[in-house]
Every structure is written in C-alpha cells, then in structure tokens.
Short mmCIF file of C-alpha atoms and ligand atoms in Angstrom, two decimals:
data_model
loop_
_atom_site.label_atom_id
_atom_site.label_comp_id
_atom_site.label_asym_id
_atom_site.label_seq_id
_atom_site.Cartn_x
_atom_site.Cartn_y
_atom_site.Cartn_z
CA UNK A 1 0.04 0.04 -0.07
CA UNK A 2 1.41 3.37 -1.01
CA UNK A 3 0.52 6.11 1.46
CA UNK A 4 0.22 9.65 0.49
CA UNK A 5 0.26 12.80 2.72
CA UNK A 6 -1.43 15.88 1.07
CA UNK A 7 -0.06 19.18 2.25
CA UNK A 8 -2.55 22.05 1.86
CA UNK A 9 -3.11 25.53 3.20
CA UNK A 10 -6.48 26.57 1.61
CA UNK A 11 -9.85 25.54 0.46
CA UNK A 12 -8.56 22.05 -0.54
CA UNK A 13 -10.53 21.61 -3.68
CA UNK A 14 -7.58 19.66 -5.18
CA UNK A 15 -7.22 17.60 -1.92
CA UNK A 16 -10.97 16.75 -2.20
CA UNK A 17 -10.55 15.49 -5.77
CA UNK A 18 -7.44 13.50 -4.91
CA UNK A 19 -9.23 11.94 -1.92
CA UNK A 20 -12.16 11.04 -4.12
CA UNK A 21 -9.94 9.59 -6.83
CA UNK A 22 -8.12 7.20 -4.48
CA UNK A 23 -11.09 6.22 -2.39
CA UNK A 24 -11.48 2.69 -3.56
CA UNK A 25 -7.87 2.26 -4.88
CA UNK A 26 -6.42 -0.93 -3.22
CA UNK A 27 -2.77 0.09 -3.72
CA UNK A 28 -2.70 3.96 -3.02
CA UNK A 29 -4.19 5.69 0.05
CA UNK A 30 -4.46 9.26 1.20
CA UNK A 31 -3.31 8.63 4.80
CA UNK A 32 -2.83 12.21 6.25
CA UNK A 33 -3.70 15.79 5.45
CA UNK A 34 -0.95 18.29 6.62
CA UNK A 35 -1.94 21.84 7.11
CA UNK A 36 -0.39 25.10 8.48
CA UNK A 37 -3.57 27.00 8.71
CA UNK A 38 -6.11 26.02 11.63
CA UNK A 39 -8.98 27.66 9.68
CA UNK A 40 -8.35 25.99 6.23
CA UNK A 41 -11.11 24.47 4.47
CA UNK A 42 -9.02 21.42 3.69
CA UNK A 43 -9.32 20.39 7.43
CA UNK A 44 -13.20 20.08 7.06
CA UNK A 45 -12.68 17.95 3.92
CA UNK A 46 -10.32 15.62 5.82
CA UNK A 47 -12.76 15.42 8.67
CA UNK A 48 -15.61 14.44 6.44
CA UNK A 49 -13.45 11.85 4.70
CA UNK A 50 -12.22 10.40 8.04
CA UNK A 51 -8.59 11.21 7.15
CA UNK A 52 -6.18 12.15 10.06
CA UNK A 53 -4.83 15.82 9.97
CA UNK A 54 -1.60 17.21 11.26
CA UNK A 55 -1.42 20.89 11.92
CA UNK A 56 2.10 22.23 11.58
CA UNK A 57 3.82 25.35 12.76
CA UNK A 58 6.64 27.33 11.29
CA UNK A 59 9.34 26.83 14.00
CA UNK A 60 9.25 23.00 14.06
CA UNK A 61 8.73 22.77 10.21
CA UNK A 62 11.78 24.90 9.28
CA UNK A 63 14.18 24.71 12.16
CA UNK A 64 13.05 21.36 13.88
CA UNK A 65 12.32 17.90 12.55
CA UNK A 66 10.18 19.12 9.57
CA UNK A 67 7.65 16.58 11.12
CA UNK A 68 9.58 13.70 9.62
CA UNK A 69 8.73 11.69 12.68
CA UNK A 70 5.01 12.19 12.25
CA UNK A 71 5.13 11.54 8.51
CA UNK A 72 6.98 8.21 9.31
CA UNK A 73 4.54 7.30 11.98
CA UNK A 74 1.82 7.39 9.43
CA UNK A 75 3.97 5.31 6.98
CA UNK A 76 3.94 8.09 4.34
CA UNK A 77 5.62 7.24 1.11
CA UNK A 78 4.62 10.28 -1.05
CA UNK A 79 3.99 13.88 -0.33
CA UNK A 80 1.59 15.77 -2.55
CA UNK A 81 1.40 19.58 -2.29
CA UNK A 82 -2.03 20.88 -3.21
CA UNK A 83 -2.07 24.60 -2.47
CA UNK A 84 0.65 24.42 0.29
CA UNK A 85 2.06 27.99 0.63
CA UNK A 86 5.23 27.22 2.50
CA UNK A 87 8.55 26.29 0.91
CA UNK A 88 9.51 22.72 1.59
CA UNK A 89 12.52 22.48 3.88
CA UNK A 90 15.69 20.69 2.64
CA UNK A 91 15.32 18.10 5.31
CA UNK A 92 11.90 17.03 3.93
CA UNK A 93 13.05 17.14 0.23
CA UNK A 94 16.12 14.97 1.30
CA UNK A 95 13.84 12.46 3.22
CA UNK A 96 11.51 12.00 0.25
CA UNK A 97 13.86 12.19 -2.92
CA UNK A 98 11.72 12.19 -6.08
CA UNK A 99 8.69 11.57 -3.88
CA UNK A 100 7.28 15.12 -3.51
CA UNK A 101 4.81 16.44 -6.22
CA UNK A 102 3.38 19.95 -6.57
CA UNK A 103 0.88 21.54 -8.77
CA UNK A 104 1.38 25.07 -9.92
CA UNK A 105 -1.50 27.08 -11.58
CA UNK A 106 0.58 28.33 -14.58
CA UNK A 107 2.83 27.10 -17.30
CA UNK A 108 6.28 27.07 -15.42
CA UNK A 109 8.95 28.34 -15.69
CA UNK A 110 6.77 31.45 -16.34
CA UNK A 111 4.80 32.89 -13.49
CA UNK A 112 6.38 30.81 -10.70
CA UNK A 113 8.56 31.44 -7.79
CA UNK A 114 8.15 33.16 -4.39
CA UNK A 115 4.92 35.13 -4.12
CA UNK A 116 3.42 33.59 -7.28
CA UNK A 117 0.40 31.78 -6.03
CA UNK A 118 -3.36 31.68 -6.42
CA UNK A 119 -4.76 34.99 -7.50
CA UNK A 120 -1.47 36.71 -8.04
CA UNK A 121 -0.57 34.16 -10.80
CA UNK A 122 -3.81 34.65 -12.74
CA UNK A 123 -3.62 38.56 -12.39
CA UNK A 124 -0.02 38.53 -13.79
CA UNK A 125 -1.12 36.19 -16.67
CA UNK A 126 -4.03 38.62 -17.50
CA UNK A 127 -1.86 41.70 -17.04
CA UNK A 128 0.76 40.27 -19.47
CA UNK A 129 -2.09 39.63 -22.02
CA UNK A 130 -1.07 36.01 -22.35
CA UNK A 131 -3.04 33.97 -24.93
CA UNK A 132 -2.69 30.76 -22.87
CA UNK A 133 -2.16 29.70 -19.30
CA UNK A 134 -2.40 26.17 -17.69
CA UNK A 135 -1.08 23.94 -14.97
CA UNK A 136 2.34 22.43 -14.22
CA UNK A 137 2.72 19.27 -12.07
CA UNK A 138 6.39 18.83 -11.05
CA UNK A 139 8.67 17.22 -8.66
CA UNK A 140 9.70 19.37 -5.68
CA UNK A 141 13.30 20.32 -4.89
CA UNK A 142 14.56 22.90 -2.43
CA UNK A 143 13.65 25.84 -4.73
CA UNK A 144 10.13 27.31 -5.30
CA UNK A 145 8.37 25.89 -8.35
CA UNK A 146 11.72 24.50 -9.78
CA UNK A 147 11.85 20.78 -9.92
CA UNK A 148 11.58 18.53 -12.92
CA UNK A 149 8.26 18.95 -14.83
CA UNK A 150 6.08 15.85 -14.91
CA UNK A 151 3.00 17.21 -16.94
CA UNK A 152 1.62 20.56 -18.24
CA UNK A 153 -1.74 21.31 -19.87
CA UNK A 154 -2.77 24.50 -21.52
CA UNK A 155 -6.05 26.49 -21.64
CA UNK A 156 -6.81 29.63 -23.70
CA UNK A 157 -6.97 33.05 -22.10
CA UNK A 158 -9.56 35.17 -23.91
CA UNK A 159 -8.96 38.99 -24.16
CA UNK A 160 -11.92 39.69 -21.83
CA UNK A 161 -11.03 37.10 -19.20
CA UNK A 162 -10.67 38.37 -15.65
CA UNK A 163 -8.23 36.81 -13.28
CA UNK A 164 -11.35 35.09 -11.65
CA UNK A 165 -12.36 33.62 -14.94
CA UNK A 166 -8.76 32.38 -15.61
CA UNK A 167 -8.63 30.83 -12.10
CA UNK A 168 -11.82 28.79 -12.89
CA UNK A 169 -10.46 27.58 -16.14
CA UNK A 170 -7.19 26.55 -14.33
CA UNK A 171 -8.97 25.01 -11.42
CA UNK A 172 -11.04 22.81 -13.90
CA UNK A 173 -7.63 21.67 -15.44
CA UNK A 174 -6.28 20.86 -12.01
CA UNK A 175 -9.16 18.78 -10.88
CA UNK A 176 -9.18 16.89 -14.17
CA UNK A 177 -5.58 15.91 -14.32
CA UNK A 178 -3.78 16.08 -10.81
CA UNK A 179 -5.32 12.84 -9.46
CA UNK A 180 -4.71 10.80 -12.34
CA UNK A 181 -1.14 12.13 -12.81
CA UNK A 182 -0.32 11.43 -9.12
CA UNK A 183 -1.65 7.82 -9.70
CA UNK A 184 0.56 7.40 -12.80
CA UNK A 185 3.63 8.78 -11.10
CA UNK A 186 3.16 6.65 -7.83
CA UNK A 187 2.67 3.49 -10.05
CA UNK A 188 5.55 4.37 -12.26
CA UNK A 189 7.83 4.48 -9.36
CA UNK A 190 6.61 0.96 -9.06
CA UNK A 191 7.57 0.28 -12.69
CA UNK A 192 4.45 1.44 -14.82
CA UNK A 193 4.75 4.01 -17.65
CA UNK A 194 4.54 7.68 -16.99
CA UNK A 195 1.47 9.60 -18.44
CA UNK A 196 1.80 11.19 -21.96
CA UNK A 197 4.02 14.21 -21.06
CA UNK A 198 3.45 17.48 -22.92
C1 GRF B 1 -4.36 25.65 -6.77
O1 GRF B 1 -4.64 26.65 -7.59
C2 GRF B 1 -3.05 24.98 -6.91
O2 GRF B 1 -2.57 25.12 -8.22
C3 GRF B 1 -2.23 25.92 -6.13
O3 GRF B 1 -2.90 26.20 -4.95
C4 GRF B 1 -4.41 26.17 -5.35
C5 GRF B 1 -4.99 25.20 -4.30
O4 GRF B 1 -6.42 25.32 -4.54
N1 GRF B 1 -0.95 25.19 -5.79
P1 GRF B 1 -7.27 24.46 -3.50
O5 GRF B 1 -7.01 24.80 -2.02
O6 GRF B 1 -6.96 23.01 -3.92
O7 GRF B 1 -8.73 24.64 -3.94
#
C-alpha cells in the first residue's frame, strides 16, 4: 500500500478531488492531511473523509524535525502539495527524494517562484495579455516551483477574461488531471509507464 500525505493551506478543492480519486484504490491511499492554517477548508474536507490531519507550525517545520517523525509514523511514502504555501525544507526534500509532487496554476517556468500563488498568478497572466495559461505538475526540490516537470496542460486566455475567469479555467484543469497524474507517477515508481507528457 502506497501512502500519500497531502499538504494544503487553503480551500482544499484539489485535496478533495485526490481523496475522491483514490477512495477505492487498493494500492494507493491518502493517509494524512498536513496543514499550516487552523481555519483552512481542507481540514473540514479531511474530517468528512475520516482522514487524520496534522497541523504544523513554522518553528518545528523549518528549524526542527520538519515533522519527519509524524510522517514516518503514518508510513507516508509520497508527499503531494495541493495549495501548500510554505517552501519545503531541505530536510523534507532529502527524506523524500523524487517523492514530493506539486501543482502550480501556470505554465512554469513562467509565473512561478516566491509570491506567485493563487490570484497573483492569474492577475500576472491577464496583465501580460497571455493567450494561454495552464497547469504544471512537477517534482519538488529545495527551490520554489523549480523541480523536474512531470506534466503540463494549456488553456486559452480570452481577451476579456478576468483573473477570476482564468482561475476557474485553471482549477478545472487541476481537478481533471492532478489525481490521475499522481496515480501514474506513484505507479511508475513501481514500474508502470509515465502519463503522456506535454
Ligand atoms: C491551486 O490553484 C493550486 O494550483 C495551487 O494552490 C491552489 C489550491 O487550491 N498550488 P485548492 O485549495 O486545492 O482549492
């Protein structure tokens, strides 16, 4: 059984889709939700799904154990970042080499890096009059939005699109692709083929 910990800071719509996707999977299980915000919607989603949660705080995460003991206690094999706004400490990156996956709501390397998250990304895309945006699913290393790209998918940005309209289009792509890409990557680590990469 491969056990996934989802790290999230916000509403958790991606976490909800991932939980739903693996609900009846005999080999892959969402075993833990890690969150840094006591008021985050993802905690309610975890509660309704009966999935344990771990509330983390900065000091211990960045200058302590990075909660490696707790992750080990749950037998976590994979870390999936779904709207987690803190950088991943080197200790955690090293403990899970090639086993941490993130989704970014733009076509990296553009519109990535510190401070480029959520609404800020879509505002920058609209501001720049981009004709396309999209999602990037990538491995996580010790730099923001920097690891090897696993999958990208594009969506058109129309001239009249507001950042909210772009956010909605991107969210739809995230919900459509993230769960199945996670499944393919986790299975591939066990030998199956990777999804068709763009
Ligand atoms: C998504 O846009 C994702 O791309 C980004 O954070 C957001 C999370 O949204 N990393 P939600 O909390 O899953 O709804």
